[in-house]
Short mmCIF file of N, CA, C and O and ligand atoms in Angstrom, two decimals:
data_model
loop_
_atom_site.label_atom_id
_atom_site.label_comp_id
_atom_site.label_asym_id
_atom_site.label_seq_id
_atom_site.Cartn_x
_atom_site.Cartn_y
_atom_site.Cartn_z
N MET A 1 3.99 13.42 -15.20
CA MET A 1 2.71 12.76 -14.94
C MET A 1 2.12 13.29 -13.63
O MET A 1 2.84 13.48 -12.66
N ASP A 2 0.83 13.51 -13.66
CA ASP A 2 0.17 14.08 -12.49
C ASP A 2 -0.36 12.95 -11.60
O ASP A 2 -1.54 12.66 -11.60
N CYS A 3 0.56 12.34 -10.85
CA CYS A 3 0.18 11.19 -10.03
C CYS A 3 0.46 11.51 -8.57
O CYS A 3 1.60 11.79 -8.18
N ILE A 4 -0.59 11.46 -7.76
CA ILE A 4 -0.47 11.88 -6.36
C ILE A 4 0.51 10.98 -5.59
O ILE A 4 1.28 11.48 -4.74
N PHE A 5 0.54 9.68 -5.89
CA PHE A 5 1.44 8.80 -5.14
C PHE A 5 2.89 8.94 -5.62
O PHE A 5 3.82 8.74 -4.84
N CYS A 6 3.10 9.28 -6.91
CA CYS A 6 4.46 9.63 -7.34
C CYS A 6 4.94 10.87 -6.58
O CYS A 6 6.11 10.94 -6.17
N LYS A 7 4.04 11.81 -6.35
CA LYS A 7 4.41 13.03 -5.61
C LYS A 7 4.69 12.71 -4.14
O LYS A 7 5.61 13.28 -3.54
N ILE A 8 3.92 11.81 -3.57
CA ILE A 8 4.19 11.39 -2.19
C ILE A 8 5.53 10.67 -2.12
O ILE A 8 6.35 10.93 -1.23
N ALA A 9 5.79 9.79 -3.11
CA ALA A 9 7.07 9.05 -3.13
C ALA A 9 8.25 10.01 -3.27
O ALA A 9 9.32 9.77 -2.70
N ALA A 10 8.04 11.10 -4.00
CA ALA A 10 9.11 12.08 -4.22
C ALA A 10 9.22 13.08 -3.07
O ALA A 10 10.12 13.94 -3.08
N GLY A 11 8.30 13.01 -2.11
CA GLY A 11 8.32 13.94 -0.99
C GLY A 11 7.71 15.29 -1.31
O GLY A 11 7.81 16.23 -0.52
N GLU A 12 7.07 15.41 -2.47
CA GLU A 12 6.46 16.68 -2.88
C GLU A 12 5.13 16.91 -2.18
O GLU A 12 4.68 18.05 -2.06
N ILE A 13 4.50 15.82 -1.76
CA ILE A 13 3.29 15.89 -0.93
C ILE A 13 3.64 15.16 0.37
O ILE A 13 4.17 14.04 0.33
N PRO A 14 3.38 15.78 1.52
CA PRO A 14 3.77 15.14 2.78
C PRO A 14 2.92 13.91 3.09
O PRO A 14 1.75 13.82 2.69
N SER A 15 3.51 12.97 3.80
CA SER A 15 2.78 11.80 4.27
C SER A 15 3.39 11.37 5.60
O SER A 15 4.51 11.76 5.93
N THR A 16 2.61 10.60 6.34
CA THR A 16 3.12 10.06 7.60
C THR A 16 3.75 8.71 7.30
O THR A 16 3.07 7.71 7.15
N LYS A 17 5.08 8.72 7.18
CA LYS A 17 5.81 7.54 6.72
C LYS A 17 6.02 6.54 7.85
O LYS A 17 6.27 6.91 9.00
N ILE A 18 5.94 5.28 7.48
CA ILE A 18 6.25 4.18 8.41
C ILE A 18 7.58 3.56 8.04
O ILE A 18 8.38 3.22 8.91
N PHE A 19 7.83 3.42 6.74
CA PHE A 19 9.05 2.77 6.26
C PHE A 19 9.34 3.29 4.87
O PHE A 19 8.43 3.57 4.08
N GLU A 20 10.64 3.38 4.57
CA GLU A 20 11.06 3.82 3.23
C GLU A 20 12.41 3.22 2.91
O GLU A 20 13.28 3.15 3.78
N ASP A 21 12.56 2.74 1.69
CA ASP A 21 13.90 2.41 1.19
C ASP A 21 13.97 2.89 -0.26
O ASP A 21 13.13 3.68 -0.67
N ASP A 22 14.95 2.41 -0.99
CA ASP A 22 15.12 2.94 -2.36
C ASP A 22 13.98 2.52 -3.29
O ASP A 22 13.70 3.20 -4.27
N GLN A 23 13.28 1.44 -2.96
CA GLN A 23 12.24 0.91 -3.86
C GLN A 23 10.82 1.22 -3.45
O GLN A 23 9.95 1.37 -4.30
N VAL A 24 10.56 1.25 -2.14
CA VAL A 24 9.17 1.32 -1.68
C VAL A 24 8.99 2.36 -0.57
O VAL A 24 9.95 2.76 0.11
N LEU A 25 7.73 2.75 -0.39
CA LEU A 25 7.35 3.66 0.70
C LEU A 25 6.07 3.13 1.34
O LEU A 25 5.14 2.74 0.63
N ALA A 26 6.05 3.11 2.66
CA ALA A 26 4.85 2.77 3.42
C ALA A 26 4.43 4.00 4.22
O ALA A 26 5.27 4.62 4.90
N PHE A 27 3.16 4.36 4.13
CA PHE A 27 2.66 5.54 4.83
C PHE A 27 1.20 5.33 5.21
O PHE A 27 0.49 4.54 4.58
N TYR A 28 0.75 6.06 6.23
CA TYR A 28 -0.61 5.90 6.71
C TYR A 28 -1.61 6.50 5.72
O TYR A 28 -1.37 7.57 5.13
N ASP A 29 -2.75 5.80 5.54
CA ASP A 29 -3.82 6.28 4.67
C ASP A 29 -4.45 7.54 5.28
O ASP A 29 -4.68 7.60 6.49
N ALA A 30 -4.76 8.51 4.43
CA ALA A 30 -5.35 9.77 4.89
C ALA A 30 -6.78 9.58 5.39
O ALA A 30 -7.28 10.42 6.15
N ALA A 31 -7.45 8.54 4.94
CA ALA A 31 -8.85 8.27 5.35
C ALA A 31 -8.93 6.84 5.86
O ALA A 31 -9.44 5.96 5.16
N PRO A 32 -8.43 6.61 7.06
CA PRO A 32 -8.30 5.23 7.54
C PRO A 32 -9.64 4.51 7.68
O PRO A 32 -10.61 5.07 8.18
N GLN A 33 -9.66 3.26 7.23
CA GLN A 33 -10.86 2.42 7.29
C GLN A 33 -10.76 1.37 8.39
O GLN A 33 -11.64 0.50 8.51
N ALA A 34 -9.73 1.47 9.19
CA ALA A 34 -9.52 0.55 10.32
C ALA A 34 -8.56 1.28 11.28
O ALA A 34 -7.90 2.25 10.88
N PRO A 35 -8.49 0.84 12.54
CA PRO A 35 -7.58 1.51 13.49
C PRO A 35 -6.14 1.59 12.98
O PRO A 35 -5.43 2.56 13.26
N VAL A 36 -5.70 0.56 12.26
CA VAL A 36 -4.42 0.64 11.54
C VAL A 36 -4.73 0.49 10.06
O VAL A 36 -5.36 -0.48 9.63
N HIS A 37 -4.35 1.48 9.28
CA HIS A 37 -4.57 1.44 7.82
C HIS A 37 -3.43 2.20 7.16
O HIS A 37 -3.34 3.42 7.25
N PHE A 38 -2.54 1.43 6.54
CA PHE A 38 -1.45 2.08 5.81
C PHE A 38 -1.37 1.53 4.40
O PHE A 38 -2.00 0.51 4.06
N LEU A 39 -0.62 2.23 3.57
CA LEU A 39 -0.45 1.89 2.16
C LEU A 39 1.02 1.63 1.90
O LEU A 39 1.88 2.29 2.48
N VAL A 40 1.29 0.66 1.04
CA VAL A 40 2.67 0.42 0.61
C VAL A 40 2.70 0.54 -0.91
O VAL A 40 1.90 -0.11 -1.61
N ILE A 41 3.61 1.37 -1.41
CA ILE A 41 3.68 1.65 -2.85
C ILE A 41 5.10 1.44 -3.36
O ILE A 41 6.07 1.65 -2.62
N PRO A 42 5.21 1.04 -4.63
CA PRO A 42 6.53 1.12 -5.27
C PRO A 42 6.81 2.59 -5.58
O PRO A 42 5.90 3.33 -5.95
N LYS A 43 8.06 3.01 -5.42
CA LYS A 43 8.36 4.41 -5.74
C LYS A 43 8.27 4.68 -7.24
O LYS A 43 7.88 5.76 -7.66
N LYS A 44 8.62 3.65 -8.02
CA LYS A 44 8.52 3.78 -9.47
C LYS A 44 7.07 3.55 -9.87
O LYS A 44 6.42 2.61 -9.38
N HIS A 45 6.55 4.38 -10.75
CA HIS A 45 5.13 4.31 -11.09
C HIS A 45 4.76 3.00 -11.78
O HIS A 45 5.34 2.63 -12.80
N ILE A 46 3.77 2.31 -11.21
CA ILE A 46 3.09 1.17 -11.83
C ILE A 46 1.61 1.49 -11.66
O ILE A 46 1.17 1.84 -10.56
N GLY A 47 0.83 1.41 -12.75
CA GLY A 47 -0.55 1.90 -12.71
C GLY A 47 -1.48 1.12 -11.79
O GLY A 47 -2.30 1.70 -11.09
N SER A 48 -1.33 -0.19 -11.81
CA SER A 48 -2.17 -1.05 -10.97
C SER A 48 -1.60 -2.45 -11.02
O SER A 48 -0.62 -2.71 -11.74
N ALA A 49 -2.25 -3.37 -10.30
CA ALA A 49 -1.80 -4.77 -10.33
C ALA A 49 -1.91 -5.37 -11.73
O ALA A 49 -1.23 -6.36 -12.02
N LEU A 50 -2.72 -4.76 -12.58
CA LEU A 50 -2.85 -5.25 -13.96
C LEU A 50 -1.55 -5.05 -14.74
O LEU A 50 -1.35 -5.68 -15.79
N GLU A 51 -0.69 -4.19 -14.25
CA GLU A 51 0.59 -3.91 -14.94
C GLU A 51 1.76 -4.67 -14.34
O GLU A 51 2.91 -4.41 -14.71
N ILE A 52 1.50 -5.58 -13.41
CA ILE A 52 2.59 -6.38 -12.85
C ILE A 52 3.03 -7.40 -13.89
O ILE A 52 2.20 -8.09 -14.50
N ASP A 53 4.34 -7.46 -14.11
CA ASP A 53 4.88 -8.43 -15.08
C ASP A 53 6.26 -8.89 -14.62
O ASP A 53 6.70 -8.55 -13.51
N ALA A 54 6.93 -9.64 -15.46
CA ALA A 54 8.22 -10.22 -15.08
C ALA A 54 9.27 -9.16 -14.79
O ALA A 54 10.26 -9.42 -14.09
N ASN A 55 9.08 -7.95 -15.32
CA ASN A 55 10.07 -6.89 -15.12
C ASN A 55 9.92 -6.18 -13.79
O ASN A 55 10.86 -5.53 -13.33
N ASN A 56 8.73 -6.23 -13.18
CA ASN A 56 8.54 -5.45 -11.94
C ASN A 56 8.03 -6.29 -10.77
O ASN A 56 7.85 -5.76 -9.67
N SER A 57 7.81 -7.58 -10.96
CA SER A 57 7.23 -8.39 -9.89
C SER A 57 8.17 -8.52 -8.69
O SER A 57 7.72 -8.80 -7.58
N ASN A 58 9.47 -8.29 -8.91
CA ASN A 58 10.40 -8.29 -7.77
C ASN A 58 10.04 -7.18 -6.77
O ASN A 58 10.20 -7.35 -5.56
N GLN A 59 9.51 -6.07 -7.27
CA GLN A 59 9.09 -4.98 -6.37
C GLN A 59 7.89 -5.40 -5.53
O GLN A 59 7.75 -5.02 -4.37
N VAL A 60 7.00 -6.17 -6.15
CA VAL A 60 5.82 -6.64 -5.43
C VAL A 60 6.23 -7.62 -4.34
O VAL A 60 5.74 -7.56 -3.21
N ALA A 61 7.16 -8.51 -4.67
CA ALA A 61 7.68 -9.44 -3.66
C ALA A 61 8.30 -8.66 -2.50
O ALA A 61 8.08 -8.97 -1.32
N HIS A 62 9.06 -7.63 -2.84
CA HIS A 62 9.70 -6.81 -1.80
C HIS A 62 8.65 -6.11 -0.94
O HIS A 62 8.79 -6.03 0.28
N ILE A 63 7.58 -5.63 -1.58
CA ILE A 63 6.50 -4.98 -0.83
C ILE A 63 5.91 -5.94 0.21
O ILE A 63 5.66 -5.55 1.36
N PHE A 64 5.74 -7.20 -0.16
CA PHE A 64 5.18 -8.15 0.80
C PHE A 64 6.16 -8.46 1.93
O PHE A 64 5.73 -8.71 3.07
N GLU A 65 7.44 -8.41 1.66
CA GLU A 65 8.43 -8.53 2.75
C GLU A 65 8.29 -7.34 3.69
O GLU A 65 8.33 -7.49 4.92
N VAL A 66 8.18 -6.16 3.12
CA VAL A 66 8.06 -4.94 3.93
C VAL A 66 6.78 -4.98 4.77
O VAL A 66 6.80 -4.61 5.96
N ILE A 67 5.69 -5.44 4.18
CA ILE A 67 4.44 -5.53 4.93
C ILE A 67 4.60 -6.46 6.13
O ILE A 67 4.18 -6.14 7.25
N ALA A 68 5.22 -7.61 5.93
CA ALA A 68 5.42 -8.55 7.04
C ALA A 68 6.29 -7.93 8.13
O ALA A 68 6.03 -8.09 9.33
N SER A 69 7.31 -7.20 7.71
CA SER A 69 8.19 -6.55 8.68
C SER A 69 7.45 -5.49 9.49
O SER A 69 7.58 -5.41 10.72
N ILE A 70 6.64 -4.68 8.81
CA ILE A 70 5.86 -3.65 9.51
C ILE A 70 4.83 -4.31 10.43
O ILE A 70 4.59 -3.84 11.55
N ALA A 71 4.22 -5.39 9.96
CA ALA A 71 3.21 -6.09 10.79
C ALA A 71 3.84 -6.56 12.09
O ALA A 71 3.21 -6.47 13.16
N ARG A 72 5.07 -7.04 12.04
CA ARG A 72 5.75 -7.45 13.28
C ARG A 72 6.04 -6.22 14.14
O ARG A 72 5.82 -6.24 15.36
N GLN A 73 6.48 -5.17 13.51
CA GLN A 73 6.81 -3.92 14.23
C GLN A 73 5.58 -3.34 14.93
O GLN A 73 5.68 -2.83 16.05
N LEU A 74 4.42 -3.41 14.27
CA LEU A 74 3.19 -2.81 14.82
C LEU A 74 2.35 -3.81 15.63
O LEU A 74 1.22 -3.51 16.00
N ASP A 75 2.92 -5.00 15.86
CA ASP A 75 2.23 -6.02 16.65
C ASP A 75 0.88 -6.41 16.07
O ASP A 75 -0.13 -6.48 16.78
N LEU A 76 0.86 -6.68 14.78
CA LEU A 76 -0.39 -7.07 14.12
C LEU A 76 -0.54 -8.59 14.14
O LEU A 76 -1.08 -9.19 13.20
N ASP A 77 -0.12 -9.19 15.23
CA ASP A 77 -0.12 -10.66 15.30
C ASP A 77 -1.54 -11.23 15.35
O ASP A 77 -1.73 -12.43 15.12
N ASN A 78 -2.54 -10.41 15.61
CA ASN A 78 -3.92 -10.91 15.59
C ASN A 78 -4.48 -11.00 14.18
O ASN A 78 -5.59 -11.49 13.97
N GLY A 79 -3.73 -10.49 13.22
CA GLY A 79 -4.14 -10.59 11.83
C GLY A 79 -4.27 -9.24 11.16
O GLY A 79 -4.31 -8.19 11.81
N TYR A 80 -4.31 -9.29 9.87
CA TYR A 80 -4.47 -8.08 9.06
C TYR A 80 -4.90 -8.49 7.67
O TYR A 80 -4.91 -9.68 7.34
N ARG A 81 -5.28 -7.52 6.86
CA ARG A 81 -5.68 -7.79 5.48
C ARG A 81 -4.87 -6.92 4.54
O ARG A 81 -4.68 -5.73 4.81
N VAL A 82 -4.42 -7.52 3.44
CA VAL A 82 -3.72 -6.80 2.38
C VAL A 82 -4.65 -6.77 1.18
O VAL A 82 -5.15 -7.82 0.75
N VAL A 83 -4.90 -5.56 0.66
CA VAL A 83 -5.85 -5.39 -0.45
C VAL A 83 -5.23 -4.50 -1.51
O VAL A 83 -4.62 -3.47 -1.17
N THR A 84 -5.39 -4.88 -2.77
CA THR A 84 -5.08 -3.94 -3.84
C THR A 84 -6.29 -3.85 -4.76
O THR A 84 -6.76 -4.87 -5.29
N ASN A 85 -6.86 -2.67 -4.87
CA ASN A 85 -8.02 -2.45 -5.72
C ASN A 85 -7.54 -2.17 -7.14
O ASN A 85 -6.57 -1.42 -7.33
N VAL A 86 -8.23 -2.75 -8.11
CA VAL A 86 -7.82 -2.60 -9.52
C VAL A 86 -9.01 -2.12 -10.35
O VAL A 86 -10.05 -2.80 -10.41
N GLY A 87 -8.84 -0.97 -10.97
CA GLY A 87 -9.84 -0.47 -11.92
C GLY A 87 -11.14 -0.05 -11.26
O GLY A 87 -11.28 -0.04 -10.03
N ASP A 88 -12.09 0.30 -12.11
CA ASP A 88 -13.37 0.82 -11.63
C ASP A 88 -14.13 -0.19 -10.78
O ASP A 88 -14.59 0.13 -9.69
N ASP A 89 -14.28 -1.40 -11.29
CA ASP A 89 -15.03 -2.40 -10.52
C ASP A 89 -14.31 -2.76 -9.23
O ASP A 89 -14.95 -3.12 -8.24
N GLY A 90 -12.99 -2.69 -9.24
CA GLY A 90 -12.22 -2.99 -8.04
C GLY A 90 -12.22 -1.86 -7.02
O GLY A 90 -11.74 -2.05 -5.90
N GLY A 91 -12.70 -0.69 -7.44
CA GLY A 91 -12.76 0.44 -6.51
C GLY A 91 -11.47 1.24 -6.41
O GLY A 91 -11.25 1.97 -5.44
N GLN A 92 -10.63 1.15 -7.43
CA GLN A 92 -9.36 1.89 -7.41
C GLN A 92 -9.62 3.37 -7.70
O GLN A 92 -10.26 3.71 -8.70
N THR A 93 -9.11 4.23 -6.82
CA THR A 93 -9.29 5.68 -7.02
C THR A 93 -7.98 6.39 -7.31
O THR A 93 -7.99 7.52 -7.79
N VAL A 94 -6.85 5.77 -6.98
CA VAL A 94 -5.54 6.37 -7.28
C VAL A 94 -4.81 5.41 -8.23
O VAL A 94 -4.61 4.23 -7.90
N GLY A 95 -4.42 5.93 -9.40
CA GLY A 95 -3.85 5.09 -10.44
C GLY A 95 -2.36 4.85 -10.32
O GLY A 95 -1.60 5.04 -11.28
N HIS A 96 -1.94 4.48 -9.14
CA HIS A 96 -0.54 4.10 -8.86
C HIS A 96 -0.64 2.89 -7.92
O HIS A 96 -1.28 3.01 -6.86
N LEU A 97 -0.05 1.77 -8.31
CA LEU A 97 -0.17 0.53 -7.54
C LEU A 97 0.06 0.78 -6.04
O LEU A 97 1.06 1.41 -5.66
N HIS A 98 -0.86 0.30 -5.24
CA HIS A 98 -0.71 0.41 -3.79
C HIS A 98 -1.40 -0.76 -3.12
O HIS A 98 -2.42 -1.25 -3.59
N PHE A 99 -0.83 -1.17 -2.02
CA PHE A 99 -1.39 -2.24 -1.21
C PHE A 99 -1.86 -1.64 0.09
O PHE A 99 -1.07 -1.04 0.83
N HIS A 100 -3.17 -1.76 0.34
CA HIS A 100 -3.72 -1.36 1.63
C HIS A 100 -3.39 -2.44 2.65
O HIS A 100 -3.53 -3.64 2.36
N VAL A 101 -3.04 -2.04 3.86
CA VAL A 101 -2.94 -2.99 4.98
C VAL A 101 -3.87 -2.48 6.08
O VAL A 101 -3.75 -1.34 6.54
N LEU A 102 -4.86 -3.32 6.42
CA LEU A 102 -5.89 -2.96 7.39
C LEU A 102 -5.80 -3.90 8.58
O LEU A 102 -5.67 -5.13 8.39
N ALA A 103 -5.90 -3.34 9.78
CA ALA A 103 -5.72 -4.17 10.97
C ALA A 103 -6.33 -3.53 12.20
O ALA A 103 -6.76 -2.37 12.18
N LYS A 104 -6.36 -4.33 13.26
CA LYS A 104 -6.81 -3.92 14.60
C LYS A 104 -8.32 -3.77 14.70
O LYS A 104 -8.82 -3.09 15.58
N ARG A 105 -9.04 -4.41 13.78
CA ARG A 105 -10.47 -4.65 13.97
C ARG A 105 -10.82 -5.91 13.18
O ARG A 105 -10.10 -6.31 12.26
N LYS A 106 -11.95 -6.53 13.55
CA LYS A 106 -12.40 -7.72 12.83
C LYS A 106 -12.95 -7.28 11.49
O LYS A 106 -13.90 -6.48 11.43
N LEU A 107 -12.38 -7.78 10.40
CA LEU A 107 -12.77 -7.35 9.06
C LEU A 107 -13.78 -8.33 8.47
O LEU A 107 -13.64 -9.54 8.60
N ALA A 108 -14.79 -7.77 7.81
CA ALA A 108 -15.84 -8.61 7.22
C ALA A 108 -15.32 -9.34 5.98
O ALA A 108 -14.46 -8.85 5.27
N TRP A 109 -15.86 -10.52 5.76
CA TRP A 109 -15.59 -11.25 4.53
C TRP A 109 -16.86 -11.93 4.06
O TRP A 109 -17.54 -12.55 4.89
N PRO A 110 -17.28 -11.86 2.79
CA PRO A 110 -16.56 -11.15 1.73
C PRO A 110 -16.73 -9.64 1.85
O PRO A 110 -17.69 -9.18 2.47
N PRO A 111 -15.82 -8.87 1.24
CA PRO A 111 -15.96 -7.42 1.26
C PRO A 111 -17.16 -7.01 0.41
O PRO A 111 -17.61 -7.75 -0.44
N GLY A 112 -17.64 -5.82 0.63
CA GLY A 112 -18.83 -5.33 -0.11
C GLY A 112 -18.53 -5.02 -1.55
O GLY A 112 -17.41 -4.97 -1.96
P1 5GP B 1 -7.88 3.12 -3.73
O1 5GP B 1 -9.26 3.69 -3.60
O2 5GP B 1 -7.22 3.56 -5.00
O3 5GP B 1 -7.78 1.65 -3.50
O4 5GP B 1 -7.05 3.71 -2.51
C1 5GP B 1 -6.55 5.02 -2.50
C2 5GP B 1 -6.29 5.35 -1.06
O5 5GP B 1 -5.42 6.44 -1.02
C3 5GP B 1 -7.55 5.73 -0.28
O6 5GP B 1 -7.69 4.87 0.83
C4 5GP B 1 -7.29 7.17 0.12
O7 5GP B 1 -7.77 7.45 1.42
C5 5GP B 1 -5.78 7.27 0.04
N1 5GP B 1 -5.27 8.59 -0.30
C6 5GP B 1 -5.68 9.36 -1.34
N2 5GP B 1 -4.96 10.51 -1.37
C7 5GP B 1 -4.10 10.44 -0.32
C8 5GP B 1 -3.09 11.33 0.17
O8 5GP B 1 -2.84 12.42 -0.36
N3 5GP B 1 -2.40 10.93 1.28
C9 5GP B 1 -2.65 9.73 1.90
N4 5GP B 1 -1.90 9.44 2.98
N5 5GP B 1 -3.57 8.87 1.46
C10 5GP B 1 -4.29 9.22 0.36
ZN1 ZN B 2 2.55 7.30 -9.78
#
């Protein structure tokens, strides 16, 4: 499968990694939308949040643990936002589940 995030997870495309274990990878976004902007992905391909089910939701729970751990490590105590875009209307451009974490600026709500 020609999936850019599967290639990043496999180390075939370089990324600036923050955290990695057997299940997940966290790395900085190539086009940051905030002073801190990183992505957390499952290493195993999941197309989007629409494909989360009872068989893989444990990975999503683990991702949120990892995000909290990184937030403490990066001193994001003033707050941050976790976003997953789904499909065309959601603005998803890479078809591999990923959670954006944006921080270190005041973020608008609602998003555009
Ligand atoms: P989406 O638009 O699907 O929610 O988010 C995809 C994100 O992946 C975008 O923020 C984009 O900047 C980022 N991205 C796309 N290709 C690469 C890449 O090769 N390396 C990194 N680090 N980020 C990427
Ligand atoms: Zn993939």
